[in-house]
Amino acid sequence: MNVVLGDKLRFAAEVGEAGPLCQVDLWAAGRWLTCDDNVAYVPQFRRDVLDTAAWLRSGKGPPLPFAGVSAEATHRQLMHRAGDDDEPEADYRLRSRFRVFLWGPTTDNVTAYLFREEDRLMITLGFWREEHLINHPEDAGAVFVVEIPAEEFIGILEGIAAALDAS
């Protein structure tokens, strides 16, 4: 039996039954994130999800780094020279402070950043794989933004881990 947590328009997960491998579908801002690979290696995925939940539960999560700049524009600014040969180390370090969803192959098809404003989170994401962008041209250059209470997001993450324990 699959377990569904959250709201697909903000953040949601559907966790299937399995052993060491499990089908995990994730949505954010109404977009299906795990469209390229929705089979997670449970020990690693569970640990990474719980690490993210613990990090957020401890009050961590940096605010938007540029005053007066929206989350979407911040995402674009952080990505401006990402991966370029001449990208300054300082740009890489800054961008790395905000990365989220570093949960292995299941989520490596999106670049996602997280910003915290008190008890609310803003998560930005963009798809980057060429095959995905060819099949979904509407996603090319798009930045999707989720605003969600921190407790709600943490609860979903902890629910994913519990569902993986039960599988």
Short mmCIF file of C-alpha atoms in Angstrom, two decimals:
data_model
loop_
_atom_site.label_atom_id
_atom_site.label_comp_id
_atom_site.label_asym_id
_atom_site.label_seq_id
_atom_site.Cartn_x
_atom_site.Cartn_y
_atom_site.Cartn_z
CA MET A 1 0.00 0.00 0.00
CA ASN A 2 1.36 3.42 -0.99
CA VAL A 3 1.59 6.23 1.55
CA VAL A 4 0.81 9.75 0.29
CA LEU A 5 1.99 12.76 2.29
CA GLY A 6 1.54 16.48 1.67
CA ASP A 7 0.05 18.57 -1.11
CA LYS A 8 1.36 18.24 -4.68
CA LEU A 9 0.94 21.97 -5.25
CA ARG A 10 3.45 22.67 -2.45
CA PHE A 11 5.41 19.53 -1.55
CA ALA A 12 4.25 15.92 -1.52
CA ALA A 13 5.60 12.40 -1.50
CA GLU A 14 4.17 9.03 -2.39
CA VAL A 15 6.10 6.10 -0.96
CA GLY A 16 5.50 2.59 -2.24
CA GLU A 17 6.16 -0.81 -0.73
CA ALA A 18 9.59 -2.36 -1.05
CA GLY A 19 12.69 -3.68 0.58
CA PRO A 20 16.08 -2.13 -0.10
CA LEU A 21 14.61 -0.38 -3.16
CA CYS A 22 11.36 1.57 -3.04
CA GLN A 23 9.31 3.65 -5.43
CA VAL A 24 9.29 7.23 -4.18
CA ASP A 25 7.50 9.96 -6.10
CA LEU A 26 8.04 13.58 -5.10
CA TRP A 27 6.18 16.72 -6.19
CA ALA A 28 6.92 20.38 -5.57
CA ALA A 29 5.05 23.38 -6.94
CA GLY A 30 2.79 20.99 -8.83
CA ARG A 31 5.73 19.44 -10.69
CA TRP A 32 6.65 15.74 -10.55
CA LEU A 33 10.30 15.82 -9.47
CA THR A 34 11.12 12.12 -9.69
CA CYS A 35 10.03 11.78 -13.32
CA ASP A 36 13.48 10.53 -14.40
CA ASP A 37 14.11 8.04 -11.59
CA ASN A 38 11.61 7.20 -8.87
CA VAL A 39 13.32 4.14 -7.40
CA ALA A 40 15.23 5.01 -4.25
CA TYR A 41 17.85 2.96 -2.45
CA VAL A 42 16.10 3.03 0.91
CA PRO A 43 19.04 3.16 3.40
CA GLN A 44 20.69 6.12 1.65
CA PHE A 45 17.48 7.96 0.73
CA ARG A 46 16.01 7.62 4.23
CA ARG A 47 19.23 8.87 5.85
CA ASP A 48 19.45 11.87 3.50
CA VAL A 49 15.80 12.83 4.03
CA LEU A 50 16.17 12.54 7.82
CA ASP A 51 19.38 14.61 7.73
CA THR A 52 17.48 17.37 5.92
CA ALA A 53 14.62 17.19 8.45
CA ALA A 54 17.04 17.34 11.41
CA TRP A 55 18.93 20.27 9.85
CA LEU A 56 15.68 22.21 9.44
CA ARG A 57 14.29 21.17 12.83
CA SER A 58 17.42 22.62 14.45
CA GLY A 59 16.46 26.01 12.99
CA LYS A 60 18.98 25.96 10.19
CA GLY A 61 18.34 27.10 6.66
CA PRO A 62 19.75 30.39 5.43
CA PRO A 63 17.60 33.36 4.42
CA LEU A 64 17.56 34.82 0.92
CA PRO A 65 21.08 36.15 0.36
CA PHE A 66 20.28 39.25 -1.72
CA ALA A 67 18.14 41.98 -0.15
CA GLY A 68 15.02 42.83 -2.12
CA VAL A 69 15.49 39.98 -4.62
CA SER A 70 12.74 37.38 -5.04
CA ALA A 71 13.35 33.67 -4.54
CA GLU A 72 12.98 33.04 -8.28
CA ALA A 73 15.45 35.79 -9.19
CA THR A 74 17.83 34.54 -6.49
CA HIS A 75 17.70 31.04 -8.01
CA ARG A 76 18.58 32.49 -11.41
CA GLN A 77 21.39 34.60 -9.94
CA LEU A 78 22.86 31.59 -8.10
CA MET A 79 22.74 29.57 -11.35
CA HIS A 80 24.19 32.36 -13.51
CA ARG A 81 27.70 30.87 -13.86
CA ALA A 82 27.09 27.47 -12.27
CA GLY A 83 29.40 24.90 -13.79
CA ASP A 84 31.33 27.39 -15.94
CA ASP A 85 35.06 26.80 -16.11
CA ASP A 86 35.66 30.36 -14.90
CA GLU A 87 33.14 30.25 -12.05
CA PRO A 88 34.70 31.84 -8.98
CA GLU A 89 35.08 29.57 -5.95
CA ALA A 90 33.13 32.13 -3.89
CA ASP A 91 30.11 31.74 -6.22
CA TYR A 92 30.27 27.95 -5.87
CA ARG A 93 30.47 28.17 -2.06
CA LEU A 94 27.58 30.64 -1.91
CA ARG A 95 25.39 28.46 -4.14
CA SER A 96 26.26 25.35 -2.13
CA ARG A 97 24.91 26.93 1.10
CA PHE A 98 21.36 26.80 -0.31
CA ARG A 99 21.31 23.43 -2.14
CA VAL A 100 18.59 21.00 -1.09
CA PHE A 101 17.21 17.64 -2.30
CA LEU A 102 20.70 16.15 -2.49
CA TRP A 103 19.15 12.74 -1.97
CA GLY A 104 20.90 10.69 -4.64
CA PRO A 105 19.84 9.66 -8.15
CA THR A 106 16.14 10.01 -7.35
CA THR A 107 16.43 13.80 -7.09
CA ASP A 108 19.53 14.62 -9.12
CA ASN A 109 17.51 15.78 -12.14
CA VAL A 110 16.62 19.08 -10.47
CA THR A 111 18.63 21.92 -9.04
CA ALA A 112 16.89 23.07 -5.87
CA TYR A 113 17.64 25.78 -3.33
CA LEU A 114 16.07 26.40 0.05
CA PHE A 115 15.71 29.73 1.84
CA ARG A 116 14.27 30.20 5.32
CA GLU A 117 12.32 33.21 6.49
CA GLU A 118 11.55 32.53 10.17
CA ASP A 119 9.04 29.65 10.19
CA ARG A 120 8.50 29.55 6.40
CA LEU A 121 10.59 27.94 3.71
CA MET A 122 10.95 28.95 0.10
CA ILE A 123 12.20 26.22 -2.19
CA THR A 124 13.16 26.97 -5.77
CA LEU A 125 13.83 24.34 -8.37
CA GLY A 126 14.60 23.91 -12.01
CA PHE A 127 14.99 20.88 -14.23
CA TRP A 128 18.31 20.65 -16.04
CA ARG A 129 18.58 17.34 -17.94
CA GLU A 130 18.51 17.88 -21.71
CA GLU A 131 16.23 14.87 -22.32
CA HIS A 132 13.71 16.19 -19.78
CA LEU A 133 13.76 19.65 -21.35
CA ILE A 134 13.25 18.19 -24.84
CA ASN A 135 10.27 16.15 -23.61
CA HIS A 136 8.94 19.05 -21.48
CA PRO A 137 9.90 22.27 -23.28
CA GLU A 138 7.65 24.24 -20.92
CA ASP A 139 10.22 23.51 -18.17
CA ALA A 140 13.18 24.98 -20.11
CA GLY A 141 14.40 28.00 -18.19
CA ALA A 142 11.52 27.78 -15.72
CA VAL A 143 12.09 28.25 -12.00
CA PHE A 144 9.38 26.78 -9.80
CA VAL A 145 8.86 28.23 -6.32
CA VAL A 146 7.29 26.59 -3.28
CA GLU A 147 6.43 28.42 -0.08
CA ILE A 148 5.65 26.09 2.79
CA PRO A 149 5.66 26.28 6.59
CA ALA A 150 8.85 24.71 7.93
CA GLU A 151 6.93 22.40 10.28
CA GLU A 152 4.78 21.10 7.43
CA PHE A 153 7.81 20.35 5.26
CA ILE A 154 9.69 18.72 8.15
CA GLY A 155 6.60 16.62 8.96
CA ILE A 156 6.44 15.36 5.38
CA LEU A 157 10.14 14.47 5.44
CA GLU A 158 9.74 12.60 8.71
CA GLY A 159 6.66 10.89 7.25
CA ILE A 160 8.72 9.73 4.26
CA ALA A 161 11.27 8.19 6.61
CA ALA A 162 8.53 6.48 8.65
CA ALA A 163 6.92 5.11 5.48
CA LEU A 164 10.30 3.77 4.35
CA ASP A 165 10.71 2.10 7.75
CA ALA A 166 7.34 0.42 7.33
CA SER A 167 8.07 -0.83 3.84
#
